[in-house]
XYZ file of C-alpha atoms in Angstrom:
515
model
C -28.037 4.856 -21.802
C -24.412 3.557 -22.273
C -22.373 4.404 -19.434
C -18.992 6.283 -19.830
C -16.109 7.217 -17.803
C -16.256 11.437 -17.095
C -13.535 13.209 -17.357
C -15.014 16.073 -17.431
C -13.551 19.448 -19.413
C -14.798 22.715 -18.838
C -14.872 24.845 -22.564
C -17.661 26.926 -22.439
C -20.792 28.076 -20.969
C -23.405 28.913 -23.403
C -27.386 29.023 -23.859
C -29.206 26.568 -25.273
C -32.178 24.281 -24.833
C -31.883 20.384 -23.412
C -34.768 17.857 -25.207
C -38.387 17.982 -23.464
C -37.273 21.722 -22.277
C -38.365 24.892 -21.908
C -36.886 27.161 -24.185
C -35.897 29.333 -21.530
C -33.500 27.827 -20.040
C -30.781 29.718 -18.309
C -26.980 29.640 -19.730
C -25.941 26.371 -18.823
C -22.380 24.499 -18.952
C -21.567 22.659 -21.049
C -18.758 19.399 -19.676
C -16.295 17.338 -22.574
C -16.572 14.115 -21.802
C -15.051 11.449 -24.242
C -14.952 12.446 -27.409
C -18.810 13.645 -27.446
C -20.045 16.963 -26.092
C -22.311 16.762 -23.422
C -24.624 19.983 -21.708
C -24.964 19.708 -17.524
C -27.766 21.787 -17.224
C -28.749 22.254 -13.840
C -31.890 19.594 -13.695
C -34.214 17.294 -12.030
C -36.036 14.096 -13.232
C -39.715 14.667 -10.646
C -42.572 13.582 -12.507
C -43.618 11.038 -15.561
C -39.727 10.829 -17.570
C -39.982 14.943 -17.480
C -37.276 17.610 -16.823
C -38.664 20.220 -15.097
C -34.754 22.940 -14.371
C -34.190 23.363 -10.872
C -33.387 26.291 -8.852
C -29.265 26.706 -7.828
C -29.787 26.558 -3.574
C -25.846 28.236 -3.805
C -27.551 31.236 -1.247
C -29.165 28.763 1.105
C -26.115 27.346 2.231
C -24.233 30.509 2.327
C -26.966 31.512 4.306
C -27.135 27.732 5.997
C -23.047 28.456 6.528
C -23.323 31.763 8.445
C -26.716 30.719 11.107
C -24.397 27.032 11.337
C -21.333 28.290 13.613
C -21.648 24.792 15.489
C -22.651 21.597 15.221
C -26.213 21.263 17.273
C -26.573 25.479 15.460
C -26.356 22.678 12.158
C -28.922 21.211 13.625
C -31.314 23.119 14.506
C -31.279 25.177 11.628
C -32.340 21.609 9.388
C -35.306 21.029 11.815
C -36.437 24.058 11.424
C -36.158 24.123 7.426
C -37.867 20.066 8.337
C -39.873 21.454 9.976
C -41.182 24.447 7.302
C -41.289 21.524 4.545
C -43.906 19.348 6.962
C -42.142 16.969 7.994
C -42.617 15.263 11.543
C -40.029 15.705 14.617
C -39.886 12.590 15.996
C -38.393 11.180 19.712
C -36.419 8.035 20.440
C -38.079 7.566 23.266
C -41.453 7.195 22.167
C -43.358 4.349 20.310
C -43.042 5.770 16.512
C -46.646 5.426 14.432
C -44.946 5.557 10.799
C -47.422 5.260 7.532
C -46.155 4.907 3.736
C -45.668 8.473 2.288
C -45.119 9.723 5.441
C -42.036 11.732 5.853
C -41.038 12.106 9.792
C -36.804 12.269 11.126
C -35.649 13.203 15.077
C -31.579 14.632 16.915
C -29.966 12.785 19.171
C -27.945 15.381 22.030
C -29.368 18.157 18.534
C -26.078 17.899 16.644
C -26.582 14.464 14.935
C -29.956 13.957 12.991
C -31.928 11.121 10.740
C -35.036 11.864 8.314
C -36.523 10.189 6.489
C -39.794 10.076 3.405
C -41.224 6.895 3.316
C -42.761 5.495 -0.109
C -45.995 5.131 -1.036
C -45.359 1.667 -2.102
C -43.256 0.400 0.838
C -42.698 -3.244 1.487
C -40.904 -5.079 3.922
C -38.877 -6.116 0.166
C -37.587 -2.651 0.019
C -35.038 -0.627 0.894
C -33.229 2.467 2.340
C -31.317 5.300 0.172
C -29.211 6.797 2.308
C -26.622 9.888 2.112
C -24.575 10.241 5.030
C -22.809 13.593 5.715
C -21.751 15.331 8.978
C -21.946 18.368 11.339
C -19.215 18.735 13.005
C -15.733 20.606 11.786
C -12.396 21.071 13.146
C -12.171 23.652 15.743
C -11.121 25.337 19.114
C -13.558 24.749 21.962
C -12.978 26.231 25.419
C -12.341 23.905 28.058
C -13.781 22.927 30.970
C -11.901 25.242 33.113
C -10.932 28.519 30.312
C -11.269 31.317 32.636
C -6.419 32.882 32.648
C -4.819 35.157 33.109
C -1.215 36.349 31.173
C 0.740 39.475 31.503
C -2.239 41.475 31.940
C -5.049 39.761 29.906
C -7.892 37.877 30.651
C -7.190 34.538 28.353
C -9.381 32.060 27.385
C -8.452 28.198 27.544
C -8.819 26.057 24.930
C -8.263 22.978 23.164
C -7.985 21.670 19.867
C -10.637 19.304 18.433
C -9.897 17.440 15.306
C -6.953 18.039 13.035
C -7.149 21.422 11.792
C -4.749 24.264 10.012
C -4.381 25.429 13.566
C -1.594 28.375 12.111
C -4.711 30.121 10.089
C -6.915 30.506 13.375
C -3.587 33.350 14.325
C -4.772 36.297 14.060
C -8.538 36.351 12.973
C -11.703 37.863 14.765
C -13.338 34.884 16.677
C -15.727 34.035 18.871
C -17.878 32.331 21.089
C -20.387 29.801 19.955
C -22.844 25.885 21.196
C -24.388 25.169 23.412
C -26.065 26.288 27.172
C -28.004 24.786 30.558
C -29.610 27.122 31.886
C -31.903 26.644 35.692
C -34.910 28.525 35.976
C -36.266 29.713 39.249
C -38.100 26.631 39.158
C -35.618 24.039 39.582
C -35.986 23.279 36.521
C -33.062 22.591 33.173
C -33.590 24.550 29.575
C -31.575 23.915 26.744
C -30.333 26.284 24.814
C -28.135 27.198 22.176
C -25.761 30.890 21.755
C -23.846 32.488 19.246
C -22.153 35.945 20.065
C -21.776 37.855 16.805
C -19.759 40.422 16.771
C -16.059 39.839 17.243
C -14.486 38.862 21.203
C -11.514 36.998 20.684
C -8.396 37.472 19.273
C -5.087 34.510 18.925
C -2.546 36.969 18.428
C 1.128 36.101 16.383
C 4.238 37.254 17.741
C 5.444 40.071 16.039
C 8.777 38.849 13.148
C 11.236 41.099 14.980
C 10.774 39.430 18.305
C 10.926 36.340 16.977
C 13.397 36.434 13.246
C 13.341 32.059 12.656
C 9.791 31.963 11.351
C 10.722 32.826 8.397
C 13.721 29.848 7.509
C 11.664 28.128 10.053
C 8.104 28.413 9.787
C 5.246 28.755 12.381
C 5.461 26.431 14.805
C 3.321 27.502 17.216
C 3.668 25.308 20.543
C -0.941 25.347 20.502
C -0.333 24.647 24.841
C 1.230 27.769 25.424
C 0.954 29.322 21.348
C -3.066 29.609 20.708
C -5.088 31.152 23.152
C -7.492 33.776 23.475
C -7.308 36.899 24.884
C -10.488 38.161 25.590
C -9.390 41.061 27.979
C -7.466 43.411 29.049
C -7.106 42.575 32.730
C -8.455 45.183 35.559
C -7.938 46.031 37.868
C -10.138 45.189 41.439
C -12.254 47.762 42.437
C -14.063 48.440 46.122
C -17.686 46.430 45.742
C -20.711 47.140 47.164
C -20.940 45.175 49.950
C -24.846 43.482 47.917
C -22.112 42.416 46.063
C -19.336 40.557 48.127
C -21.488 37.607 47.732
C -21.418 37.303 43.904
C -17.962 38.545 43.544
C -16.334 35.525 45.604
C -18.852 32.742 44.066
C -17.368 34.376 40.634
C -14.469 33.497 41.460
C -14.548 30.379 41.929
C -16.147 30.071 38.833
C -14.632 27.567 36.012
C -15.245 30.709 32.834
C -14.191 34.373 33.707
C -17.030 36.554 34.741
C -16.344 38.646 31.923
C -17.686 36.046 29.204
C -20.349 34.551 31.748
C -21.884 38.654 31.052
C -21.308 38.664 27.725
C -23.366 34.632 27.125
C -26.004 35.643 29.334
C -26.868 38.963 27.361
C -27.005 37.273 24.220
C -29.266 34.820 26.524
C -31.444 37.212 27.776
C -30.192 35.847 30.992
C -28.191 36.537 34.505
C -24.375 34.618 34.347
C -26.032 32.291 37.471
C -28.926 31.279 35.476
C -25.850 29.310 33.757
C -25.151 25.310 35.050
C -23.231 24.596 31.630
C -22.027 24.961 28.423
C -20.382 23.787 25.566
C -18.802 26.142 23.270
C -16.958 26.155 19.866
C -14.690 29.140 19.117
C -16.037 30.328 15.551
C -14.473 32.413 12.855
C -17.485 36.153 12.636
C -16.339 36.528 9.101
C -19.084 35.472 6.931
C -19.591 33.012 4.185
C -19.078 34.442 0.918
C -19.120 34.150 -3.016
C -15.823 34.845 -4.067
C -12.907 35.011 -7.055
C -13.524 37.246 -10.638
C -16.687 35.520 -11.832
C -18.111 34.568 -7.997
C -17.299 31.592 -8.938
C -16.074 30.789 -5.390
C -17.440 29.940 -2.369
C -15.298 31.748 0.599
C -16.242 29.386 4.150
C -15.299 27.874 7.104
C -16.853 24.886 7.686
C -18.046 23.273 4.001
C -16.365 19.917 5.805
C -18.478 18.644 6.380
C -22.051 21.637 6.039
C -21.517 21.768 2.534
C -22.311 17.964 1.870
C -24.728 18.070 4.770
C -26.932 20.752 3.380
C -27.567 19.242 -0.613
C -27.749 16.564 0.890
C -30.064 17.744 3.012
C -32.378 19.724 0.689
C -32.255 17.100 -1.863
C -34.376 14.757 0.357
C -37.121 17.611 1.363
C -36.952 18.285 -1.992
C -37.156 15.484 -3.839
C -40.697 14.651 -1.735
C -42.425 18.174 -1.800
C -46.152 16.503 -3.305
C -47.881 14.554 -2.750
C -47.433 12.496 -6.008
C -43.799 12.904 -5.255
C -43.750 9.604 -3.398
C -46.784 7.634 -4.971
C -44.147 5.651 -7.197
C -41.298 4.737 -5.086
C -41.147 1.740 -3.168
C -38.479 2.669 -1.307
C -37.692 5.321 1.950
C -35.073 7.760 1.642
C -33.146 8.942 3.909
C -30.294 11.071 4.981
C -27.588 10.985 8.295
C -26.234 13.856 9.782
C -23.516 12.432 12.245
C -21.475 14.317 14.874
C -18.143 13.508 15.597
C -16.290 12.520 12.696
C -13.459 14.658 12.716
C -12.414 12.382 15.566
C -12.973 9.305 15.315
C -16.983 9.023 14.894
C -16.644 6.872 18.190
C -19.788 8.231 20.384
C -22.433 8.602 21.106
C -23.954 11.042 17.995
C -21.337 9.439 15.807
C -21.674 7.020 12.891
C -19.843 4.857 14.894
C -22.823 4.527 17.155
C -26.087 1.922 16.152
C -27.996 5.358 15.842
C -28.818 4.833 11.795
C -29.211 1.930 11.656
C -31.395 1.183 15.013
C -33.477 3.272 13.263
C -33.851 1.406 9.942
C -35.037 -1.729 12.892
C -37.926 1.064 14.151
C -38.777 2.105 10.474
C -39.265 -1.833 9.225
C -40.893 -3.034 12.343
C -43.173 0.352 12.581
C -44.370 -0.065 8.929
C -44.346 -3.885 8.434
C -47.112 -3.748 11.609
C -45.895 -6.884 13.882
C -46.128 -9.283 10.182
C -42.210 -8.899 9.975
C -40.287 -12.126 9.433
C -36.868 -11.669 11.802
C -34.367 -11.312 8.579
C -37.012 -8.559 7.544
C -33.980 -5.933 8.792
C -31.280 -7.976 7.380
C -33.031 -8.536 3.877
C -33.516 -4.458 4.566
C -30.038 -3.702 4.390
C -29.191 -5.676 1.758
C -31.350 -3.451 -0.822
C -30.055 -0.644 1.016
C -27.473 1.578 -0.898
C -25.665 4.583 1.128
C -23.905 7.521 -0.289
C -20.879 8.786 2.474
C -20.736 12.028 0.796
C -17.426 14.080 2.503
C -15.301 16.064 1.084
C -12.962 15.999 -1.430
C -9.631 17.136 -1.446
C -9.322 19.391 -4.876
C -6.189 19.458 -6.809
C -3.970 22.787 -5.544
C -3.370 24.499 -7.866
C 0.741 25.345 -6.252
C 1.638 21.755 -5.393
C -0.567 19.910 -7.901
C 2.773 17.086 -7.616
C 0.566 16.683 -4.317
C -1.956 14.642 -6.154
C -1.596 11.646 -9.077
C -1.674 12.665 -12.918
C -5.251 10.977 -13.783
C -6.545 12.052 -10.583
C -6.949 15.436 -9.973
C -10.297 16.115 -8.931
C -10.682 19.581 -10.027
C -13.169 21.957 -8.966
C -16.199 22.157 -10.519
C -15.985 19.557 -11.617
C -18.933 18.370 -10.071
C -18.876 15.236 -6.886
C -15.676 13.349 -6.943
C -16.508 9.048 -6.090
C -13.283 8.224 -4.245
C -11.915 4.490 -4.712
C -8.749 2.446 -2.574
C -7.676 -0.498 -2.980
C -6.881 -1.313 0.880
C -10.388 -0.880 1.019
C -9.749 2.497 2.851
C -12.916 4.080 1.728
C -16.109 1.228 0.399
C -16.394 2.009 -2.681
C -16.596 -1.531 -5.298
C -17.049 -1.111 -8.659
C -20.819 -2.027 -8.176
C -21.102 0.745 -5.978
C -19.472 3.145 -8.710
C -20.990 1.860 -11.445
C -24.641 2.416 -9.806
C -23.316 6.284 -8.628
C -21.961 7.323 -12.062
C -25.184 5.391 -13.516
C -27.381 8.040 -11.699
C -25.209 11.052 -13.176
C -24.861 9.229 -16.457
C -28.802 9.210 -16.503
C -29.772 12.316 -15.792
C -25.672 14.123 -18.021
C -24.487 15.179 -14.948
C -20.241 15.497 -14.889
C -19.179 12.762 -11.781
C -14.430 12.434 -11.188
C -13.055 10.350 -9.758
C -10.152 9.537 -7.575
C -7.197 7.056 -5.482
C -6.935 7.888 -2.490
C -6.405 7.415 1.506
C -8.780 8.438 3.513
C -7.819 9.381 7.685
C -9.483 6.773 9.218
C -9.360 3.552 9.639
C -12.387 2.132 7.557
C -15.351 3.010 6.706
C -17.332 2.559 9.876
C -21.439 2.641 8.655
C -20.425 0.415 5.584
C -18.424 -2.699 7.525
C -20.807 -2.126 10.303
C -23.182 -4.015 8.725
C -21.915 -4.621 5.142
C -24.469 -2.097 4.088
C -23.878 -1.548 0.072
C -21.637 1.890 -0.141
C -20.188 4.691 -2.174
C -17.788 7.784 -1.111
C -18.298 10.861 -2.492
C -17.554 14.290 -2.402
C -16.975 18.274 -3.924
C -13.523 19.015 -3.909
C -12.453 21.532 -2.688
C -9.342 23.540 -1.131
C -8.077 24.291 1.970
C -9.137 21.998 4.004
C -8.979 22.275 7.324
C -8.446 25.632 7.733
C -10.777 28.557 9.394
C -11.515 29.491 6.032
C -11.662 26.882 2.758
C -12.507 27.121 0.106
C -15.580 25.061 -2.876
C -16.723 25.954 -5.921
C -20.343 27.216 -6.613
C -21.372 25.539 -9.120
C -19.991 22.270 -8.465
C -22.911 23.274 -5.492
C -25.593 22.592 -7.357
C -24.084 19.710 -9.421
C -23.823 17.449 -5.596
C -27.615 18.844 -5.015
C -29.643 17.573 -8.714
C -26.511 14.496 -7.937
C -28.085 13.775 -4.793
C -32.661 14.851 -6.164
C -31.270 12.288 -8.910
C -30.307 10.103 -7.011
C -32.953 9.044 -4.665
C -35.281 10.218 -7.544
C -33.980 7.428 -10.550
C -32.235 5.146 -8.049
C -34.757 2.617 -7.650
C -35.118 1.519 -11.494
C -31.570 1.887 -11.533
C -30.565 -0.581 -9.194
C -33.838 -2.577 -10.973
C -31.430 -2.867 -13.920
C -28.527 -4.382 -11.827
C -27.993 -9.078 -10.196
C -25.115 -8.976 -9.186
C -25.342 -12.392 -6.374
C -28.172 -14.282 -8.219
């Protein structure tokens, strides 16, 4: 199939049938590509050249977003889904005994995750087909000493994480979620996740009557002094029973308000004294939901980048649900979900750590059964391909001048391939071609744009020289407490990732560059 540049224009929705698809196909979206009209079907290419309809994952994404208030919860939910789908949990501290056709995963710090499925025809000449995303989002985090009082209020000291639109956090119903370490009666320690679903905190704005300059100079809060959530009204000290005196003295020395610890302990079903350590994010309690006149939008926090993470996770799971899905696969399908992308990725659980490539080496070594040569790992990297999936900036209707005339990504038009001549993205003409070819063969819309990334370099691609394409679902309000993306773009991304896993091997074999 000839490759075409997809400057897609949505023109109608109409019931249609694609060749090879049953007549019961639901309404589909037509896309104008160059001078022809092609229907986009939510399809996946599974076996024997037959297309089958792929159901929407939007409702499942909303459930995932509502469960995943923090990077820890996002990883735990991914773990739960992988186990339910038959993937085997590995331990980085133990030896791995891997087999062709096997499906495996492991977590690190309970905030990053690597999952992979081995093709039945895997050989040491094969590579890895990887989709990488991240689990963290800009947010407020509790300081190590969070307890403070101001003007008769119990306040919770926080620090900003990432480059958030912090003014959007004012006057929102907020709560806390994250992880705690509990000490048990036998001296052991237990790692648990916690989420307080009810509104617990709020950062109130200053009334306009007390600051008229906000109308002319804009809202410019001091993040250290003004972005401090209030927890409760401070109550007067009351006389306590003698047996409570020691407990009260201990609480006074705590880094966090006793009231906050009490709320956490009630949620965890333990006593406040059992909480030995905690790491909490401030979270907006408003659920993720559909919105817009036609319910065409997803309104949610943390779309950047849990939308990409979930599409990648589901694509991997659904691309190998039956034993036949891997019988003709010679490569290894992988998803890598990292933490700390929003602050540069330089952490033990971030993309800057060697986690993924250490896993690749261990996988190659295990599957070679001691027959690997000294360059087996390096050859595997040369044969591999990475899709770096992170949300893209859609064209804002109120600020269209922020985008170049011919590089304006639109919602509901598919994934955006990101380019930059100065290598601020890892996309090359070759990697963009291959990813577009996946879309073209499967009749999937796609967009392209020139842009600049925040970070200095493409971390994974520059680390070992793996072929990489940068792409993302277009969205609005990036890094706001509530973001927006198109509902159809989620299903398009999912189907594109499915197509990548299922057909990239055959596409890649048809292109030779360094020969």
